[in-house]
Amino acid sequence: MKSTSKSMINNLIALICGLAFGAGLTVAQMVEPKKVLNFLDIFGQWDASLAFVMGGGLIIYTLGYQLLIKRMIKPILNNSFALPVKNEVDKKLVIGAGIFGIGWGVVGICPGPALANLSTGNEKILVFILVMFVGMSTAKKIN
Amino acid sequence: MTDFTPFSALIGGLIIGFSALALLILNGKIAGISGIFAQVFDKYPIRSSWQVFFILGVIIGPLLVMPIGFSLPQQIDLSWPAIIVGAFLVGFGSRYGSGCTSGHGICGIGRFSIRSIYATLIFMSSAIVTVFFIRHIFGAF
């Protein structure tokens, strides 16, 4: 296969996977910040629904990875798997995850649901995505 | 109050799992939204890459399930300061900690990555503590 037509197929797959991802977030109602905040409010009006989102995602991904992908040398439509190589739990991971969690607890919006909400044109979502990008750029700078 | 909706949550989760798995089996890529979103802008000048297509999909995907009765929130009941502070921390933390709910929480744990297991436990805990402080100590919303 020529590399251009190959990357076109990879782009099409990425688009389809993205569509499914956005649809899944919507079906799961993870796009509703109230729902997410109530999921995190285990000492208050706890809504455990979103545990089922993670559960459902993990069942499929874990089975698929452990039973299928581990036995594959390369992905079906690409030359190699792009997997993280780092193994050790370092200070950056701990601090970053801690800060991410605080932000998530303040708003109940993580990057996927923010993007999935973009089509509503809600100005709070637009500002969220812009400021989120500023936060990402800042993290990259002090890296 | 929000209703307990385990069934739709599970279906949504399964769809997300299949999407992330397909991206790895077919293209060999990890479906971590924060990383993919950041990579769209890492490349300068911005050119069309698989990351752009994936993000476009996430944005358009919700429209596909609207005809069957699912919807996006019409209103976000969060104050502007909360939006701005939350967004910065979410952006900064997800990049500094190499991932968010999707990359660490689904893809990383699914690969039994020790880093992702730690990251997920940490951000779940810090999020729960944050909500506890905001709602039950400061008494906001």
PDB file of C-alpha atoms in Angstrom:
ATOM      1  CA  MET A   1       0.000   0.000   0.000  1.00  0.00           C
ATOM      2  CA  LYS A   2       1.284   3.474  -0.796  1.00  0.00           C
ATOM      3  CA  SER A   3       1.956   5.563   2.279  1.00  0.00           C
ATOM      4  CA  THR A   4      -0.491   8.310   1.282  1.00  0.00           C
ATOM      5  CA  SER A   5      -3.434   5.960   0.821  1.00  0.00           C
ATOM      6  CA  LYS A   6      -2.396   4.215   4.007  1.00  0.00           C
ATOM      7  CA  SER A   7      -2.450   7.415   6.015  1.00  0.00           C
ATOM      8  CA  MET A   8      -5.817   8.249   4.443  1.00  0.00           C
ATOM      9  CA  ILE A   9      -7.174   4.961   5.756  1.00  0.00           C
ATOM     10  CA  ASN A  10      -5.630   5.676   9.177  1.00  0.00           C
ATOM     11  CA  ASN A  11      -7.300   9.099   9.157  1.00  0.00           C
ATOM     12  CA  LEU A  12     -10.654   7.565   8.264  1.00  0.00           C
ATOM     13  CA  ILE A  13     -10.299   5.006  11.077  1.00  0.00           C
ATOM     14  CA  ALA A  14      -9.361   7.822  13.478  1.00  0.00           C
ATOM     15  CA  LEU A  15     -12.466   9.762  12.420  1.00  0.00           C
ATOM     16  CA  ILE A  16     -14.749   6.745  12.916  1.00  0.00           C
ATOM     17  CA  CYS A  17     -13.199   5.935  16.313  1.00  0.00           C
ATOM     18  CA  GLY A  18     -13.589   9.581  17.317  1.00  0.00           C
ATOM     19  CA  LEU A  19     -17.246   9.567  16.246  1.00  0.00           C
ATOM     20  CA  ALA A  20     -17.891   6.453  18.329  1.00  0.00           C
ATOM     21  CA  PHE A  21     -16.015   7.968  21.265  1.00  0.00           C
ATOM     22  CA  GLY A  22     -18.083  11.163  21.176  1.00  0.00           C
ATOM     23  CA  ALA A  23     -21.301   9.175  20.767  1.00  0.00           C
ATOM     24  CA  GLY A  24     -20.329   6.927  23.687  1.00  0.00           C
ATOM     25  CA  LEU A  25     -19.667   9.896  25.971  1.00  0.00           C
ATOM     26  CA  THR A  26     -23.104  11.262  25.085  1.00  0.00           C
ATOM     27  CA  VAL A  27     -24.964   7.959  25.593  1.00  0.00           C
ATOM     28  CA  ALA A  28     -23.172   7.564  28.929  1.00  0.00           C
ATOM     29  CA  GLN A  29     -24.149  11.157  29.888  1.00  0.00           C
ATOM     30  CA  MET A  30     -20.563  11.920  30.781  1.00  0.00           C
ATOM     31  CA  VAL A  31     -21.143  15.125  28.812  1.00  0.00           C
ATOM     32  CA  GLU A  32     -23.293  16.414  31.708  1.00  0.00           C
ATOM     33  CA  PRO A  33     -21.027  18.099  34.319  1.00  0.00           C
ATOM     34  CA  LYS A  34     -23.728  17.773  37.002  1.00  0.00           C
ATOM     35  CA  LYS A  35     -23.739  14.021  36.500  1.00  0.00           C
ATOM     36  CA  VAL A  36     -19.955  13.851  36.819  1.00  0.00           C
ATOM     37  CA  LEU A  37     -19.896  16.028  39.955  1.00  0.00           C
ATOM     38  CA  ASN A  38     -22.598  13.870  41.550  1.00  0.00           C
ATOM     39  CA  PHE A  39     -20.536  10.796  40.702  1.00  0.00           C
ATOM     40  CA  LEU A  40     -17.576  12.352  42.513  1.00  0.00           C
ATOM     41  CA  ASP A  41     -19.765  13.373  45.471  1.00  0.00           C
ATOM     42  CA  ILE A  42     -19.582  10.028  47.257  1.00  0.00           C
ATOM     43  CA  PHE A  43     -20.261  11.657  50.654  1.00  0.00           C
ATOM     44  CA  GLY A  44     -23.341  13.504  49.380  1.00  0.00           C
ATOM     45  CA  GLN A  45     -25.913  12.866  46.663  1.00  0.00           C
ATOM     46  CA  TRP A  46     -23.844  10.095  45.096  1.00  0.00           C
ATOM     47  CA  ASP A  47     -24.846   9.019  41.594  1.00  0.00           C
ATOM     48  CA  ALA A  48     -22.782   5.898  40.898  1.00  0.00           C
ATOM     49  CA  SER A  49     -23.783   5.722  37.201  1.00  0.00           C
ATOM     50  CA  LEU A  50     -20.446   6.798  35.808  1.00  0.00           C
ATOM     51  CA  ALA A  51     -18.661   3.890  37.463  1.00  0.00           C
ATOM     52  CA  PHE A  52     -20.453   1.833  34.808  1.00  0.00           C
ATOM     53  CA  VAL A  53     -18.906   3.935  32.038  1.00  0.00           C
ATOM     54  CA  MET A  54     -15.431   3.147  33.246  1.00  0.00           C
ATOM     55  CA  GLY A  55     -16.434  -0.457  33.912  1.00  0.00           C
ATOM     56  CA  GLY A  56     -17.821  -0.905  30.400  1.00  0.00           C
ATOM     57  CA  GLY A  57     -14.819   0.749  28.777  1.00  0.00           C
ATOM     58  CA  LEU A  58     -12.375  -1.264  30.836  1.00  0.00           C
ATOM     59  CA  ILE A  59     -14.021  -4.649  30.168  1.00  0.00           C
ATOM     60  CA  ILE A  60     -13.677  -4.201  26.409  1.00  0.00           C
ATOM     61  CA  TYR A  61     -10.243  -2.591  26.413  1.00  0.00           C
ATOM     62  CA  THR A  62      -8.679  -4.941  28.946  1.00  0.00           C
ATOM     63  CA  LEU A  63      -9.965  -8.101  27.255  1.00  0.00           C
ATOM     64  CA  GLY A  64      -9.017  -6.805  23.809  1.00  0.00           C
ATOM     65  CA  TYR A  65      -5.543  -5.741  24.873  1.00  0.00           C
ATOM     66  CA  GLN A  66      -4.665  -8.731  26.996  1.00  0.00           C
ATOM     67  CA  LEU A  67      -6.146 -11.380  24.678  1.00  0.00           C
ATOM     68  CA  LEU A  68      -5.642  -9.906  21.212  1.00  0.00           C
ATOM     69  CA  ILE A  69      -3.195  -7.045  20.997  1.00  0.00           C
ATOM     70  CA  LYS A  70      -0.492  -8.620  23.164  1.00  0.00           C
ATOM     71  CA  ARG A  71      -0.217 -11.373  20.550  1.00  0.00           C
ATOM     72  CA  MET A  72       0.027  -8.987  17.612  1.00  0.00           C
ATOM     73  CA  ILE A  73       3.385  -7.814  16.279  1.00  0.00           C
ATOM     74  CA  LYS A  74       1.908  -4.746  14.620  1.00  0.00           C
ATOM     75  CA  PRO A  75      -1.504  -3.120  14.217  1.00  0.00           C
ATOM     76  CA  ILE A  76      -3.628  -4.210  11.258  1.00  0.00           C
ATOM     77  CA  LEU A  77      -3.393  -0.936   9.319  1.00  0.00           C
ATOM     78  CA  ASN A  78      -0.112   0.550  10.521  1.00  0.00           C
ATOM     79  CA  ASN A  79       3.570  -0.287  10.915  1.00  0.00           C
ATOM     80  CA  SER A  80       3.896  -0.316  14.678  1.00  0.00           C
ATOM     81  CA  PHE A  81       2.123   0.218  17.980  1.00  0.00           C
ATOM     82  CA  ALA A  82       2.726   3.636  19.546  1.00  0.00           C
ATOM     83  CA  LEU A  83       2.664   2.701  23.229  1.00  0.00           C
ATOM     84  CA  PRO A  84       4.071   4.670  26.163  1.00  0.00           C
ATOM     85  CA  VAL A  85       7.484   3.350  27.166  1.00  0.00           C
ATOM     86  CA  LYS A  86       7.862   4.918  30.602  1.00  0.00           C
ATOM     87  CA  ASN A  87       7.374   2.550  33.493  1.00  0.00           C
ATOM     88  CA  GLU A  88       8.244   4.339  36.694  1.00  0.00           C
ATOM     89  CA  VAL A  89       5.815   6.398  38.741  1.00  0.00           C
ATOM     90  CA  ASP A  90       7.596   9.759  38.939  1.00  0.00           C
ATOM     91  CA  LYS A  91       6.905  13.077  40.637  1.00  0.00           C
ATOM     92  CA  LYS A  92       5.465  14.609  37.460  1.00  0.00           C
ATOM     93  CA  LEU A  93       2.869  11.866  37.115  1.00  0.00           C
ATOM     94  CA  VAL A  94       1.777  12.205  40.738  1.00  0.00           C
ATOM     95  CA  ILE A  95       1.614  16.023  40.685  1.00  0.00           C
ATOM     96  CA  GLY A  96      -0.051  16.142  37.253  1.00  0.00           C
ATOM     97  CA  ALA A  97      -2.708  13.565  38.136  1.00  0.00           C
ATOM     98  CA  GLY A  98      -3.357  15.314  41.454  1.00  0.00           C
ATOM     99  CA  ILE A  99      -3.848  18.691  39.752  1.00  0.00           C
ATOM    100  CA  PHE A 100      -5.975  17.183  36.983  1.00  0.00           C
ATOM    101  CA  GLY A 101      -8.240  15.629  39.612  1.00  0.00           C
ATOM    102  CA  ILE A 102      -8.663  18.952  41.436  1.00  0.00           C
ATOM    103  CA  GLY A 103      -9.694  20.645  38.190  1.00  0.00           C
ATOM    104  CA  TRP A 104     -12.055  17.788  37.350  1.00  0.00           C
ATOM    105  CA  GLY A 105     -13.593  18.111  40.812  1.00  0.00           C
ATOM    106  CA  VAL A 106     -14.119  21.860  40.350  1.00  0.00           C
ATOM    107  CA  VAL A 107     -15.994  21.578  37.038  1.00  0.00           C
ATOM    108  CA  GLY A 108     -16.903  17.951  36.322  1.00  0.00           C
ATOM    109  CA  ILE A 109     -15.544  18.334  32.795  1.00  0.00           C
ATOM    110  CA  CYS A 110     -12.533  16.436  31.465  1.00  0.00           C
ATOM    111  CA  PRO A 111     -11.016  16.891  27.975  1.00  0.00           C
ATOM    112  CA  GLY A 112     -13.219  14.363  26.095  1.00  0.00           C
ATOM    113  CA  PRO A 113     -16.579  15.674  27.323  1.00  0.00           C
ATOM    114  CA  ALA A 114     -15.409  19.272  26.780  1.00  0.00           C
ATOM    115  CA  LEU A 115     -14.840  18.549  23.086  1.00  0.00           C
ATOM    116  CA  ALA A 116     -18.027  16.484  22.805  1.00  0.00           C
ATOM    117  CA  ASN A 117     -19.970  19.505  24.098  1.00  0.00           C
ATOM    118  CA  LEU A 118     -18.419  21.913  21.580  1.00  0.00           C
ATOM    119  CA  SER A 119     -21.224  21.597  19.000  1.00  0.00           C
ATOM    120  CA  THR A 120     -23.709  23.236  21.376  1.00  0.00           C
ATOM    121  CA  GLY A 121     -21.779  26.475  20.913  1.00  0.00           C
ATOM    122  CA  ASN A 122     -22.086  27.117  24.644  1.00  0.00           C
ATOM    123  CA  GLU A 123     -19.684  29.939  25.498  1.00  0.00           C
ATOM    124  CA  LYS A 124     -18.629  28.313  28.760  1.00  0.00           C
ATOM    125  CA  ILE A 125     -17.504  25.245  26.816  1.00  0.00           C
ATOM    126  CA  LEU A 126     -15.632  27.411  24.297  1.00  0.00           C
ATOM    127  CA  VAL A 127     -13.815  29.241  27.082  1.00  0.00           C
ATOM    128  CA  PHE A 128     -13.166  25.952  28.877  1.00  0.00           C
ATOM    129  CA  ILE A 129     -11.427  24.496  25.824  1.00  0.00           C
ATOM    130  CA  LEU A 130      -9.353  27.652  25.261  1.00  0.00           C
ATOM    131  CA  VAL A 131      -8.213  27.849  28.884  1.00  0.00           C
ATOM    132  CA  MET A 132      -7.596  24.080  28.957  1.00  0.00           C
ATOM    133  CA  PHE A 133      -5.285  24.594  25.989  1.00  0.00           C
ATOM    134  CA  VAL A 134      -3.466  27.382  27.838  1.00  0.00           C
ATOM    135  CA  GLY A 135      -3.030  24.991  30.774  1.00  0.00           C
ATOM    136  CA  MET A 136      -1.619  22.305  28.484  1.00  0.00           C
ATOM    137  CA  SER A 137       0.805  24.755  26.882  1.00  0.00           C
ATOM    138  CA  THR A 138       1.961  25.930  30.302  1.00  0.00           C
ATOM    139  CA  ALA A 139       2.644  22.336  31.360  1.00  0.00           C
ATOM    140  CA  LYS A 140       4.610  21.760  28.174  1.00  0.00           C
ATOM    141  CA  LYS A 141       6.706  24.885  28.759  1.00  0.00           C
ATOM    142  CA  ILE A 142       7.798  24.027  32.285  1.00  0.00           C
ATOM    143  CA  ASN A 143       8.427  20.455  31.224  1.00  0.00           C
TER     144      ASN A 143
ATOM    145  CA  MET B   1     -29.993  15.237  42.083  1.00  0.00           C
ATOM    146  CA  THR B   2     -29.335  13.194  38.968  1.00  0.00           C
ATOM    147  CA  ASP B   3     -30.973   9.838  38.258  1.00  0.00           C
ATOM    148  CA  PHE B   4     -29.062   6.589  38.594  1.00  0.00           C
ATOM    149  CA  THR B   5     -28.651   5.418  34.985  1.00  0.00           C
ATOM    150  CA  PRO B   6     -26.438   2.321  35.058  1.00  0.00           C
ATOM    151  CA  PHE B   7     -27.775   0.878  31.805  1.00  0.00           C
ATOM    152  CA  SER B   8     -27.064   3.837  29.499  1.00  0.00           C
ATOM    153  CA  ALA B   9     -23.785   4.411  31.354  1.00  0.00           C
ATOM    154  CA  LEU B  10     -22.698   0.837  30.676  1.00  0.00           C
ATOM    155  CA  ILE B  11     -23.712   1.012  26.994  1.00  0.00           C
ATOM    156  CA  GLY B  12     -21.821   4.299  26.613  1.00  0.00           C
ATOM    157  CA  GLY B  13     -18.810   2.771  28.335  1.00  0.00           C
ATOM    158  CA  LEU B  14     -18.847  -0.262  26.043  1.00  0.00           C
ATOM    159  CA  ILE B  15     -18.966   2.022  22.973  1.00  0.00           C
ATOM    160  CA  ILE B  16     -16.004   4.013  24.334  1.00  0.00           C
ATOM    161  CA  GLY B  17     -14.116   0.771  25.016  1.00  0.00           C
ATOM    162  CA  PHE B  18     -14.700  -0.517  21.472  1.00  0.00           C
ATOM    163  CA  SER B  19     -13.673   2.834  19.991  1.00  0.00           C
ATOM    164  CA  ALA B  20     -10.421   2.943  21.963  1.00  0.00           C
ATOM    165  CA  LEU B  21      -9.685  -0.717  21.216  1.00  0.00           C
ATOM    166  CA  ALA B  22     -10.307  -0.261  17.470  1.00  0.00           C
ATOM    167  CA  LEU B  23      -7.914   2.704  17.379  1.00  0.00           C
ATOM    168  CA  LEU B  24      -5.190   0.503  18.887  1.00  0.00           C
ATOM    169  CA  ILE B  25      -5.850  -2.687  16.901  1.00  0.00           C
ATOM    170  CA  LEU B  26      -6.162  -0.907  13.554  1.00  0.00           C
ATOM    171  CA  ASN B  27      -3.934   2.164  13.832  1.00  0.00           C
ATOM    172  CA  GLY B  28      -1.735   1.267  16.799  1.00  0.00           C
ATOM    173  CA  LYS B  29      -2.653   4.439  18.705  1.00  0.00           C
ATOM    174  CA  ILE B  30      -3.736   5.156  22.273  1.00  0.00           C
ATOM    175  CA  ALA B  31      -7.114   6.910  22.619  1.00  0.00           C
ATOM    176  CA  GLY B  32      -6.028   9.445  25.212  1.00  0.00           C
ATOM    177  CA  ILE B  33      -8.005  12.597  24.494  1.00  0.00           C
ATOM    178  CA  SER B  34      -5.782  15.114  26.288  1.00  0.00           C
ATOM    179  CA  GLY B  35      -2.671  13.817  24.518  1.00  0.00           C
ATOM    180  CA  ILE B  36      -4.329  13.678  21.096  1.00  0.00           C
ATOM    181  CA  PHE B  37      -5.796  17.179  21.510  1.00  0.00           C
ATOM    182  CA  ALA B  38      -2.412  18.592  22.556  1.00  0.00           C
ATOM    183  CA  GLN B  39      -0.669  16.879  19.630  1.00  0.00           C
ATOM    184  CA  VAL B  40      -3.001  18.583  17.156  1.00  0.00           C
ATOM    185  CA  PHE B  41      -1.315  21.863  18.089  1.00  0.00           C
ATOM    186  CA  ASP B  42       2.169  20.488  18.718  1.00  0.00           C
ATOM    187  CA  LYS B  43       2.697  20.237  15.012  1.00  0.00           C
ATOM    188  CA  TYR B  44       3.371  23.592  13.463  1.00  0.00           C
ATOM    189  CA  PRO B  45       2.213  24.559  10.953  1.00  0.00           C
ATOM    190  CA  ILE B  46      -0.962  22.680  11.822  1.00  0.00           C
ATOM    191  CA  ARG B  47      -1.426  20.000   9.210  1.00  0.00           C
ATOM    192  CA  SER B  48      -4.048  17.369   8.809  1.00  0.00           C
ATOM    193  CA  SER B  49      -3.032  14.376  10.830  1.00  0.00           C
ATOM    194  CA  TRP B  50      -4.953  11.457  12.317  1.00  0.00           C
ATOM    195  CA  GLN B  51      -5.216  13.475  15.531  1.00  0.00           C
ATOM    196  CA  VAL B  52      -7.252  16.157  13.778  1.00  0.00           C
ATOM    197  CA  PHE B  53      -9.642  13.530  12.403  1.00  0.00           C
ATOM    198  CA  PHE B  54     -10.059  11.830  15.761  1.00  0.00           C
ATOM    199  CA  ILE B  55     -10.840  15.133  17.529  1.00  0.00           C
ATOM    200  CA  LEU B  56     -13.296  16.095  14.765  1.00  0.00           C
ATOM    201  CA  GLY B  57     -15.000  12.757  15.356  1.00  0.00           C
ATOM    202  CA  VAL B  58     -15.329  13.381  19.089  1.00  0.00           C
ATOM    203  CA  ILE B  59     -16.917  16.760  18.361  1.00  0.00           C
ATOM    204  CA  ILE B  60     -19.378  15.428  15.746  1.00  0.00           C
ATOM    205  CA  GLY B  61     -20.074  12.052  17.405  1.00  0.00           C
ATOM    206  CA  PRO B  62     -22.732  13.355  19.828  1.00  0.00           C
ATOM    207  CA  LEU B  63     -24.842  14.565  16.885  1.00  0.00           C
ATOM    208  CA  LEU B  64     -25.157  10.958  15.676  1.00  0.00           C
ATOM    209  CA  VAL B  65     -27.027   9.802  18.772  1.00  0.00           C
ATOM    210  CA  MET B  66     -29.321  12.820  19.100  1.00  0.00           C
ATOM    211  CA  PRO B  67     -31.957  11.362  16.724  1.00  0.00           C
ATOM    212  CA  ILE B  68     -32.321   8.398  19.115  1.00  0.00           C
ATOM    213  CA  GLY B  69     -32.983  10.609  22.111  1.00  0.00           C
ATOM    214  CA  PHE B  70     -29.616  11.442  23.664  1.00  0.00           C
ATOM    215  CA  SER B  71     -28.635  15.035  24.190  1.00  0.00           C
ATOM    216  CA  LEU B  72     -25.930  17.446  25.241  1.00  0.00           C
ATOM    217  CA  PRO B  73     -26.611  19.765  28.180  1.00  0.00           C
ATOM    218  CA  GLN B  74     -28.230  22.994  27.004  1.00  0.00           C
ATOM    219  CA  GLN B  75     -26.916  24.892  29.954  1.00  0.00           C
ATOM    220  CA  ILE B  76     -23.766  24.640  32.047  1.00  0.00           C
ATOM    221  CA  ASP B  77     -24.567  25.525  35.675  1.00  0.00           C
ATOM    222  CA  LEU B  78     -21.039  26.496  36.619  1.00  0.00           C
ATOM    223  CA  SER B  79     -19.741  29.939  37.511  1.00  0.00           C
ATOM    224  CA  TRP B  80     -17.209  31.626  35.240  1.00  0.00           C
ATOM    225  CA  PRO B  81     -14.435  31.495  37.880  1.00  0.00           C
ATOM    226  CA  ALA B  82     -15.052  27.734  38.285  1.00  0.00           C
ATOM    227  CA  ILE B  83     -14.878  27.238  34.510  1.00  0.00           C
ATOM    228  CA  ILE B  84     -11.627  29.150  34.170  1.00  0.00           C
ATOM    229  CA  VAL B  85      -9.857  27.684  37.207  1.00  0.00           C
ATOM    230  CA  GLY B  86     -11.123  24.174  36.435  1.00  0.00           C
ATOM    231  CA  ALA B  87     -10.169  24.343  32.775  1.00  0.00           C
ATOM    232  CA  PHE B  88      -6.625  25.507  33.533  1.00  0.00           C
ATOM    233  CA  LEU B  89      -6.068  22.779  36.123  1.00  0.00           C
ATOM    234  CA  VAL B  90      -7.571  20.099  33.844  1.00  0.00           C
ATOM    235  CA  GLY B  91      -5.340  21.203  30.943  1.00  0.00           C
ATOM    236  CA  PHE B  92      -2.195  21.638  33.019  1.00  0.00           C
ATOM    237  CA  GLY B  93      -2.639  18.462  35.056  1.00  0.00           C
ATOM    238  CA  SER B  94      -3.555  16.181  32.167  1.00  0.00           C
ATOM    239  CA  ARG B  95      -0.484  17.251  30.210  1.00  0.00           C
ATOM    240  CA  TYR B  96       1.926  17.309  33.150  1.00  0.00           C
ATOM    241  CA  GLY B  97       0.667  13.921  34.316  1.00  0.00           C
ATOM    242  CA  SER B  98       0.698  12.467  30.777  1.00  0.00           C
ATOM    243  CA  GLY B  99      -2.991  11.648  30.543  1.00  0.00           C
ATOM    244  CA  CYS B 100      -6.593  12.058  31.622  1.00  0.00           C
ATOM    245  CA  THR B 101      -9.647   9.894  32.234  1.00  0.00           C
ATOM    246  CA  SER B 102      -9.429   8.185  28.835  1.00  0.00           C
ATOM    247  CA  GLY B 103      -5.680   7.694  28.411  1.00  0.00           C
ATOM    248  CA  HIS B 104      -4.914   6.610  31.979  1.00  0.00           C
ATOM    249  CA  GLY B 105      -8.368   5.497  33.155  1.00  0.00           C
ATOM    250  CA  ILE B 106      -9.270   3.216  30.227  1.00  0.00           C
ATOM    251  CA  CYS B 107      -6.292   2.608  27.936  1.00  0.00           C
ATOM    252  CA  GLY B 108      -3.587   2.614  30.615  1.00  0.00           C
ATOM    253  CA  ILE B 109      -5.400   0.493  33.175  1.00  0.00           C
ATOM    254  CA  GLY B 110      -6.482  -1.879  30.374  1.00  0.00           C
ATOM    255  CA  ARG B 111      -2.788  -2.426  29.596  1.00  0.00           C
ATOM    256  CA  PHE B 112      -2.102  -2.937  33.327  1.00  0.00           C
ATOM    257  CA  SER B 113       0.258   0.071  33.259  1.00  0.00           C
ATOM    258  CA  ILE B 114       1.450   0.786  36.782  1.00  0.00           C
ATOM    259  CA  ARG B 115       1.762   4.509  35.962  1.00  0.00           C
ATOM    260  CA  SER B 116      -1.853   4.703  34.810  1.00  0.00           C
ATOM    261  CA  ILE B 117      -3.158   2.753  37.797  1.00  0.00           C
ATOM    262  CA  TYR B 118      -1.406   5.234  40.111  1.00  0.00           C
ATOM    263  CA  ALA B 119      -2.534   8.242  38.056  1.00  0.00           C
ATOM    264  CA  THR B 120      -6.166   7.104  38.055  1.00  0.00           C
ATOM    265  CA  LEU B 121      -6.208   6.418  41.790  1.00  0.00           C
ATOM    266  CA  ILE B 122      -4.643   9.842  42.396  1.00  0.00           C
ATOM    267  CA  PHE B 123      -6.967  11.897  40.163  1.00  0.00           C
ATOM    268  CA  MET B 124     -10.071  10.054  41.344  1.00  0.00           C
ATOM    269  CA  SER B 125      -9.058  10.735  44.952  1.00  0.00           C
ATOM    270  CA  SER B 126      -8.161  14.384  44.415  1.00  0.00           C
ATOM    271  CA  ALA B 127     -11.414  14.933  42.487  1.00  0.00           C
ATOM    272  CA  ILE B 128     -13.509  13.337  45.241  1.00  0.00           C
ATOM    273  CA  VAL B 129     -11.729  15.385  47.928  1.00  0.00           C
ATOM    274  CA  THR B 130     -12.203  18.567  45.856  1.00  0.00           C
ATOM    275  CA  VAL B 131     -15.947  17.967  45.467  1.00  0.00           C
ATOM    276  CA  PHE B 132     -16.183  17.193  49.175  1.00  0.00           C
ATOM    277  CA  PHE B 133     -14.519  20.509  50.069  1.00  0.00           C
ATOM    278  CA  ILE B 134     -16.551  22.570  47.612  1.00  0.00           C
ATOM    279  CA  ARG B 135     -19.925  21.032  48.443  1.00  0.00           C
ATOM    280  CA  HIS B 136     -19.705  20.021  52.071  1.00  0.00           C
ATOM    281  CA  ILE B 137     -17.091  22.316  53.652  1.00  0.00           C
ATOM    282  CA  PHE B 138     -17.715  25.531  51.710  1.00  0.00           C
ATOM    283  CA  GLY B 139     -21.320  24.572  50.992  1.00  0.00           C
ATOM    284  CA  ALA B 140     -21.337  25.707  47.388  1.00  0.00           C
ATOM    285  CA  PHE B 141     -23.952  24.184  45.046  1.00  0.00           C
TER     286      PHE B 141
END
